[in-house]
mmCIF file of C-alpha atoms and ligand atoms in Angstrom:
data_model
loop_
_atom_site.group_PDB
_atom_site.id
_atom_site.type_symbol
_atom_site.label_atom_id
_atom_site.label_comp_id
_atom_site.label_asym_id
_atom_site.label_seq_id
_atom_site.Cartn_x
_atom_site.Cartn_y
_atom_site.Cartn_z
ATOM 1 C CA UNK A 1 28.522 165.040 10.892
ATOM 2 C CA UNK A 2 30.765 164.319 13.485
ATOM 3 C CA UNK A 3 28.949 162.361 16.501
ATOM 4 C CA UNK A 4 29.685 160.480 19.877
ATOM 5 C CA UNK A 5 27.713 157.481 21.231
ATOM 6 C CA UNK A 6 27.484 157.690 25.066
ATOM 7 C CA UNK A 7 26.727 155.172 26.983
ATOM 8 C CA UNK A 8 28.036 152.160 29.416
ATOM 9 C CA UNK A 9 29.271 148.887 28.353
ATOM 10 C CA UNK A 10 26.738 147.044 26.499
ATOM 11 C CA UNK A 11 24.493 149.626 25.637
ATOM 12 C CA UNK A 12 24.482 149.093 22.197
ATOM 13 C CA UNK A 13 26.958 151.643 21.333
ATOM 14 C CA UNK A 14 28.629 149.054 18.383
ATOM 15 C CA UNK A 15 25.615 148.054 17.149
ATOM 16 C CA UNK A 16 24.022 151.446 16.282
ATOM 17 C CA UNK A 17 27.488 152.871 15.259
ATOM 18 C CA UNK A 18 27.356 149.859 12.610
ATOM 19 C CA UNK A 19 24.159 151.332 11.283
ATOM 20 C CA UNK A 20 25.068 155.060 10.983
ATOM 21 C CA UNK A 21 28.328 154.072 9.213
ATOM 22 C CA UNK A 22 26.278 151.967 6.303
ATOM 23 C CA UNK A 23 23.272 154.355 6.535
ATOM 24 C CA UNK A 24 25.223 157.928 6.692
ATOM 25 C CA UNK A 25 28.548 157.050 5.004
ATOM 26 C CA UNK A 26 30.240 158.155 8.296
ATOM 27 C CA UNK A 27 33.497 156.487 9.849
ATOM 28 C CA UNK A 28 32.976 154.419 12.578
ATOM 29 C CA UNK A 29 36.133 154.649 14.958
ATOM 30 C CA UNK A 30 35.508 152.218 18.008
ATOM 31 C CA UNK A 31 38.544 152.548 20.455
ATOM 32 C CA UNK A 32 37.497 149.207 21.859
ATOM 33 C CA UNK A 33 38.095 147.560 18.385
ATOM 34 C CA UNK A 34 41.396 149.796 17.806
ATOM 35 C CA UNK A 35 42.664 148.368 21.194
ATOM 36 C CA UNK A 36 41.535 144.701 20.617
ATOM 37 C CA UNK A 37 43.615 145.016 17.044
ATOM 38 C CA UNK A 38 46.583 146.240 19.084
ATOM 39 C CA UNK A 39 46.248 143.325 21.296
ATOM 40 C CA UNK A 40 45.844 140.956 18.492
ATOM 41 C CA UNK A 41 49.175 142.457 16.761
ATOM 42 C CA UNK A 42 51.600 142.355 19.809
ATOM 43 C CA UNK A 43 51.994 145.979 19.597
ATOM 44 C CA UNK A 44 53.636 148.365 22.408
ATOM 45 C CA UNK A 45 50.264 149.680 22.525
ATOM 46 C CA UNK A 46 48.497 146.390 22.497
ATOM 47 C CA UNK A 47 51.247 145.017 25.501
ATOM 48 C CA UNK A 48 50.313 147.865 27.556
ATOM 49 C CA UNK A 49 46.582 148.143 26.953
ATOM 50 C CA UNK A 50 46.247 143.724 27.198
ATOM 51 C CA UNK A 51 46.055 143.375 30.767
ATOM 52 C CA UNK A 52 44.125 146.762 31.748
ATOM 53 C CA UNK A 53 41.160 145.695 29.435
ATOM 54 C CA UNK A 54 40.857 142.527 30.819
ATOM 55 C CA UNK A 55 40.702 143.622 34.452
ATOM 56 C CA UNK A 56 37.817 146.196 32.785
ATOM 57 C CA UNK A 57 39.715 149.154 33.685
ATOM 58 C CA UNK A 58 40.385 152.580 31.322
ATOM 59 C CA UNK A 59 43.598 152.616 29.319
ATOM 60 C CA UNK A 60 45.365 155.638 30.126
ATOM 61 C CA UNK A 61 44.123 158.956 28.560
ATOM 62 C CA UNK A 62 47.795 159.700 26.663
ATOM 63 C CA UNK A 63 47.291 156.341 24.703
ATOM 64 C CA UNK A 64 43.914 156.830 23.991
ATOM 65 C CA UNK A 65 44.096 160.631 22.850
ATOM 66 C CA UNK A 66 47.154 160.041 20.616
ATOM 67 C CA UNK A 67 45.294 156.934 19.163
ATOM 68 C CA UNK A 68 42.046 159.071 18.109
ATOM 69 C CA UNK A 69 44.451 162.122 16.935
ATOM 70 C CA UNK A 70 46.035 159.689 14.458
ATOM 71 C CA UNK A 71 42.723 158.277 13.261
ATOM 72 C CA UNK A 72 40.475 161.350 12.968
ATOM 73 C CA UNK A 73 43.227 162.892 10.806
ATOM 74 C CA UNK A 74 42.651 160.106 7.970
ATOM 75 C CA UNK A 75 40.550 160.538 5.094
ATOM 76 C CA UNK A 76 37.831 158.526 5.378
ATOM 77 C CA UNK A 77 36.820 161.338 8.268
ATOM 78 C CA UNK A 78 36.515 163.641 6.087
ATOM 79 C CA UNK A 79 32.556 163.256 5.386
ATOM 80 C CA UNK A 80 32.424 162.566 9.669
ATOM 81 C CA UNK A 81 32.875 160.071 12.285
ATOM 82 C CA UNK A 82 30.955 158.440 14.822
ATOM 83 C CA UNK A 83 32.932 157.980 18.055
ATOM 84 C CA UNK A 84 32.083 154.800 19.811
ATOM 85 C CA UNK A 85 33.628 154.523 23.087
ATOM 86 C CA UNK A 86 35.548 157.211 23.238
ATOM 87 C CA UNK A 87 35.782 160.150 25.077
ATOM 88 C CA UNK A 88 35.747 158.189 28.341
ATOM 89 C CA UNK A 89 36.999 160.612 31.019
ATOM 90 C CA UNK A 90 36.749 164.348 30.974
ATOM 91 C CA UNK A 91 40.764 164.567 30.122
ATOM 92 C CA UNK A 92 39.949 162.653 26.808
ATOM 93 C CA UNK A 93 37.090 164.896 25.990
ATOM 94 C CA UNK A 94 39.297 168.117 26.399
ATOM 95 C CA UNK A 95 42.002 166.507 24.476
ATOM 96 C CA UNK A 96 39.117 165.834 21.630
ATOM 97 C CA UNK A 97 38.042 169.265 21.976
ATOM 98 C CA UNK A 98 41.831 170.437 21.295
ATOM 99 C CA UNK A 99 42.132 168.113 18.443
ATOM 100 C CA UNK A 100 38.891 169.280 16.895
ATOM 101 C CA UNK A 101 39.727 172.956 17.180
ATOM 102 C CA UNK A 102 43.025 172.876 15.595
ATOM 103 C CA UNK A 103 41.657 171.226 12.600
ATOM 104 C CA UNK A 104 39.180 173.700 12.308
ATOM 105 C CA UNK A 105 36.200 171.152 13.407
ATOM 106 C CA UNK A 106 33.388 170.627 15.147
ATOM 107 C CA UNK A 107 31.168 168.037 17.230
ATOM 108 C CA UNK A 108 27.423 167.873 15.963
ATOM 109 C CA UNK A 109 25.843 165.455 18.339
ATOM 110 C CA UNK A 110 26.921 163.621 21.350
ATOM 111 C CA UNK A 111 24.063 160.767 21.995
ATOM 112 C CA UNK A 112 23.351 159.325 25.289
ATOM 113 C CA UNK A 113 22.090 155.766 25.355
ATOM 114 C CA UNK A 114 20.377 155.153 28.657
ATOM 115 C CA UNK A 115 20.172 151.444 29.771
ATOM 116 C CA UNK A 116 19.390 149.816 33.148
ATOM 117 C CA UNK A 117 22.574 148.255 34.565
ATOM 118 C CA UNK A 118 20.754 144.805 34.904
ATOM 119 C CA UNK A 119 19.717 144.779 31.343
ATOM 120 C CA UNK A 120 23.603 145.529 30.721
ATOM 121 C CA UNK A 121 24.751 142.424 32.441
ATOM 122 C CA UNK A 122 22.242 140.473 30.283
ATOM 123 C CA UNK A 123 23.238 141.880 26.906
ATOM 124 C CA UNK A 124 26.801 141.334 27.534
ATOM 125 C CA UNK A 125 26.594 137.963 28.643
ATOM 126 C CA UNK A 126 24.977 137.109 25.495
ATOM 127 C CA UNK A 127 26.889 139.012 23.072
ATOM 128 C CA UNK A 128 28.872 137.144 20.111
ATOM 129 C CA UNK A 129 30.505 138.188 17.164
ATOM 130 C CA UNK A 130 31.792 136.981 13.809
ATOM 131 C CA UNK A 131 35.251 135.997 13.885
ATOM 132 C CA UNK A 132 35.438 137.160 9.969
ATOM 133 C CA UNK A 133 33.723 140.464 9.870
ATOM 134 C CA UNK A 134 32.739 141.315 13.600
ATOM 135 C CA UNK A 135 29.222 141.398 12.966
ATOM 136 C CA UNK A 136 27.519 141.370 16.347
ATOM 137 C CA UNK A 137 25.146 139.200 17.654
ATOM 138 C CA UNK A 138 23.125 138.251 20.961
ATOM 139 C CA UNK A 139 22.007 134.499 22.130
ATOM 140 C CA UNK A 140 18.393 135.968 22.597
ATOM 141 C CA UNK A 141 17.974 139.520 20.889
ATOM 142 C CA UNK A 142 19.973 139.176 17.664
ATOM 143 C CA UNK A 143 20.316 135.812 16.459
ATOM 144 C CA UNK A 144 21.962 135.208 12.752
ATOM 145 C CA UNK A 145 18.799 134.706 10.276
ATOM 146 C CA UNK A 146 20.376 130.957 9.477
ATOM 147 C CA UNK A 147 21.542 129.552 12.557
ATOM 148 C CA UNK A 148 25.309 129.504 12.298
ATOM 149 C CA UNK A 149 25.971 131.515 9.595
ATOM 150 C CA UNK A 150 26.760 135.174 9.635
ATOM 151 C CA UNK A 151 24.018 137.613 7.999
ATOM 152 C CA UNK A 152 26.963 139.867 6.766
ATOM 153 C CA UNK A 153 29.484 137.776 5.305
ATOM 154 C CA UNK A 154 28.677 134.347 5.432
ATOM 155 C CA UNK A 155 31.248 133.549 7.957
ATOM 156 C CA UNK A 156 30.414 130.061 10.045
ATOM 157 C CA UNK A 157 32.861 130.841 13.063
ATOM 158 C CA UNK A 158 31.905 133.275 16.113
ATOM 159 C CA UNK A 159 33.450 134.338 19.098
ATOM 160 C CA UNK A 160 33.362 136.439 22.818
ATOM 161 C CA UNK A 161 35.096 138.724 24.086
ATOM 162 C CA UNK A 162 37.405 137.959 26.965
ATOM 163 C CA UNK A 163 36.273 140.567 29.261
ATOM 164 C CA UNK A 164 32.494 139.829 28.667
ATOM 165 C CA UNK A 165 32.168 137.934 32.431
ATOM 166 C CA UNK A 166 30.520 138.712 35.064
ATOM 167 C CA UNK A 167 33.542 139.726 37.223
ATOM 168 C CA UNK A 168 34.978 142.239 34.558
ATOM 169 C CA UNK A 169 31.645 143.663 33.866
ATOM 170 C CA UNK A 170 31.219 144.927 37.308
ATOM 171 C CA UNK A 171 34.548 146.614 37.017
ATOM 172 C CA UNK A 172 33.631 147.885 33.490
ATOM 173 C CA UNK A 173 30.340 149.463 35.085
ATOM 174 C CA UNK A 174 31.878 151.006 37.963
ATOM 175 C CA UNK A 175 34.573 152.427 35.493
ATOM 176 C CA UNK A 176 31.685 153.969 33.593
ATOM 177 C CA UNK A 177 29.419 155.396 36.637
ATOM 178 C CA UNK A 178 32.805 157.011 37.864
ATOM 179 C CA UNK A 179 35.052 157.991 34.954
ATOM 180 C CA UNK A 180 32.535 158.849 32.047
ATOM 181 C CA UNK A 181 29.314 159.828 33.466
ATOM 182 C CA UNK A 182 30.906 162.928 34.217
ATOM 183 C CA UNK A 183 30.824 163.569 30.304
ATOM 184 C CA UNK A 184 26.904 163.779 30.314
ATOM 185 C CA UNK A 185 27.188 167.295 32.623
ATOM 186 C CA UNK A 186 30.286 168.152 30.652
ATOM 187 C CA UNK A 187 28.179 168.215 27.247
ATOM 188 C CA UNK A 188 24.776 168.754 28.550
ATOM 189 C CA UNK A 189 26.341 172.363 29.453
ATOM 190 C CA UNK A 190 27.016 173.299 26.055
ATOM 191 C CA UNK A 191 23.843 171.970 24.380
ATOM 192 C CA UNK A 192 25.079 168.991 22.479
ATOM 193 C CA UNK A 193 23.513 166.221 24.581
ATOM 194 C CA UNK A 194 20.879 163.994 23.195
ATOM 195 C CA UNK A 195 19.544 161.320 25.215
ATOM 196 C CA UNK A 196 17.819 157.971 23.402
ATOM 197 C CA UNK A 197 15.898 155.073 25.626
ATOM 198 C CA UNK A 198 18.534 152.244 24.806
ATOM 199 C CA UNK A 199 16.037 149.748 26.613
ATOM 200 C CA UNK A 200 14.012 149.983 23.611
ATOM 201 C CA UNK A 201 14.564 147.337 20.953
ATOM 202 C CA UNK A 202 17.450 147.774 18.468
ATOM 203 C CA UNK A 203 15.014 148.955 15.459
ATOM 204 C CA UNK A 204 13.237 151.108 17.822
ATOM 205 C CA UNK A 205 16.730 152.736 19.628
ATOM 206 C CA UNK A 206 17.780 153.246 15.307
ATOM 207 C CA UNK A 207 14.974 155.164 14.843
ATOM 208 C CA UNK A 208 15.323 157.505 17.836
ATOM 209 C CA UNK A 209 18.748 157.979 16.747
ATOM 210 C CA UNK A 210 17.955 158.933 13.114
ATOM 211 C CA UNK A 211 15.918 161.353 14.669
ATOM 212 C CA UNK A 212 18.521 163.046 16.512
ATOM 213 C CA UNK A 213 20.857 163.073 13.494
ATOM 214 C CA UNK A 214 17.981 164.441 11.011
ATOM 215 C CA UNK A 215 17.453 167.171 13.476
ATOM 216 C CA UNK A 216 20.893 168.556 12.456
ATOM 217 C CA UNK A 217 23.935 170.047 14.082
ATOM 218 C CA UNK A 218 23.486 172.154 17.708
HETATM 219 P P1 AP5 B 1 34.791 148.781 24.516
HETATM 220 O O1 AP5 B 1 34.843 147.903 23.189
HETATM 221 O O2 AP5 B 1 34.374 150.319 24.248
HETATM 222 O O3 AP5 B 1 33.580 147.828 25.461
HETATM 223 P P2 AP5 B 1 32.084 148.783 26.327
HETATM 224 O O4 AP5 B 1 32.092 150.143 26.045
HETATM 225 O O5 AP5 B 1 32.139 148.121 27.223
HETATM 226 O O6 AP5 B 1 31.152 148.716 25.119
HETATM 227 P P3 AP5 B 1 30.628 147.547 24.487
HETATM 228 O O7 AP5 B 1 31.494 146.932 23.199
HETATM 229 O O8 AP5 B 1 30.733 146.201 25.642
HETATM 230 O O9 AP5 B 1 29.145 147.512 24.100
HETATM 231 P P4 AP5 B 1 28.439 148.441 23.173
HETATM 232 O O10 AP5 B 1 27.612 149.569 23.872
HETATM 233 O O11 AP5 B 1 29.428 148.601 21.936
HETATM 234 O O12 AP5 B 1 27.253 147.340 22.988
HETATM 235 P P5 AP5 B 1 26.944 146.502 21.728
HETATM 236 O O13 AP5 B 1 26.427 147.302 20.693
HETATM 237 O O14 AP5 B 1 28.267 145.507 21.413
HETATM 238 O O15 AP5 B 1 36.003 148.571 25.488
HETATM 239 C C1 AP5 B 1 36.503 147.278 25.886
HETATM 240 C C2 AP5 B 1 37.767 148.053 26.841
HETATM 241 O O16 AP5 B 1 38.961 148.533 26.059
HETATM 242 C C3 AP5 B 1 37.460 148.977 27.991
HETATM 243 O O17 AP5 B 1 36.965 148.075 29.075
HETATM 244 C C4 AP5 B 1 38.840 149.701 28.499
HETATM 245 O O18 AP5 B 1 39.550 149.023 28.778
HETATM 246 C C5 AP5 B 1 39.203 149.841 26.940
HETATM 247 N N1 AP5 B 1 38.805 151.043 26.400
HETATM 248 C C6 AP5 B 1 38.137 151.356 25.024
HETATM 249 N N2 AP5 B 1 38.210 152.853 24.732
HETATM 250 C C7 AP5 B 1 38.580 153.182 26.270
HETATM 251 C C8 AP5 B 1 38.974 154.624 25.888
HETATM 252 N N3 AP5 B 1 38.266 155.628 25.375
HETATM 253 N N4 AP5 B 1 39.724 155.164 27.047
HETATM 254 C C9 AP5 B 1 40.151 154.163 28.037
HETATM 255 N N5 AP5 B 1 39.988 152.592 27.717
HETATM 256 C C10 AP5 B 1 39.280 152.353 26.581
HETATM 257 O O19 AP5 B 1 25.839 145.533 22.677
HETATM 258 C C11 AP5 B 1 25.932 144.653 23.158
HETATM 259 C C12 AP5 B 1 24.850 143.565 23.121
HETATM 260 O O20 AP5 B 1 23.474 143.635 23.322
HETATM 261 C C13 AP5 B 1 25.062 142.774 21.865
HETATM 262 O O21 AP5 B 1 24.859 141.415 21.687
HETATM 263 C C14 AP5 B 1 23.771 143.204 20.937
HETATM 264 O O22 AP5 B 1 23.602 142.500 19.933
HETATM 265 C C15 AP5 B 1 22.796 143.169 21.783
HETATM 266 N N6 AP5 B 1 21.861 144.674 21.963
HETATM 267 C C16 AP5 B 1 22.240 145.960 21.458
HETATM 268 N N7 AP5 B 1 21.479 146.808 21.156
HETATM 269 C C17 AP5 B 1 20.123 146.201 22.255
HETATM 270 C C18 AP5 B 1 19.038 146.507 22.350
HETATM 271 N N8 AP5 B 1 18.395 147.499 22.057
HETATM 272 N N9 AP5 B 1 18.173 145.404 22.966
HETATM 273 C C19 AP5 B 1 18.418 144.277 23.061
HETATM 274 N N10 AP5 B 1 20.157 143.756 22.551
HETATM 275 C C20 AP5 B 1 20.318 144.575 22.495
#
């Protein structure tokens, strides 16, 4: 099964992609994580992407399409994948369509996670993650079970993303509304779009997504 989780910054895409990865054995492909690794490694792509990400703008379509093209060809995607953060423009969606068509594959579902802008700012400003394994938490909505200790790996160091600040969040939200929201009619037209209420609790959203996945392909 090949899925896209589509939603604004802080909608909970990463939180739910991790659940789907663990529950369904699908490969979780987060373009944000791939770019952050590229920045950390100091690669050419990382150098080009760093300032763009810090401003909250979108990295160029050619870089993103090439990055995903290479990634979905790997063996761990054979059972299926969850795209988290890609596509983000109509050009990226068209690039994905051609890549999948060339490989005789297709998309099963595009799941829109709908969340109000005010809630997104709250979610992003309270987010932190385990430095060792990347497990995500929130100051109020999802704290580690034992204070200061990661539920997943027992790590004790946590970090916050550089682009999770009030000014950058505004730019990221504007980029979503201007450049990514046009993907909703793009996928609705072909009958692939399902919408879940991303304002619900993490567990309730998980159940809504499970119902969409169990309903099968389009
Ligand atoms: P990326 O890393 O993709 O960031 P994003 O889309 O802004 O999304 P986030 O990771 O911020 O949010 P999320 O939806 O995963 O929410 P999460 O689950 O963490 O991209 C970063 C940058 O990279 C972009 O700005 C751009 O520059 C670049 N980039 C990446 N892909 C690109 C592309 N394709 N093209 C061009 N540029 C690209 O949840 C947020 C918080 O809320 C957490 O603390 C969580 O615990 C909490 N939470 C989750 N669900 C709930 C809930 N239901 N109720 C309460 N709290 C919740």
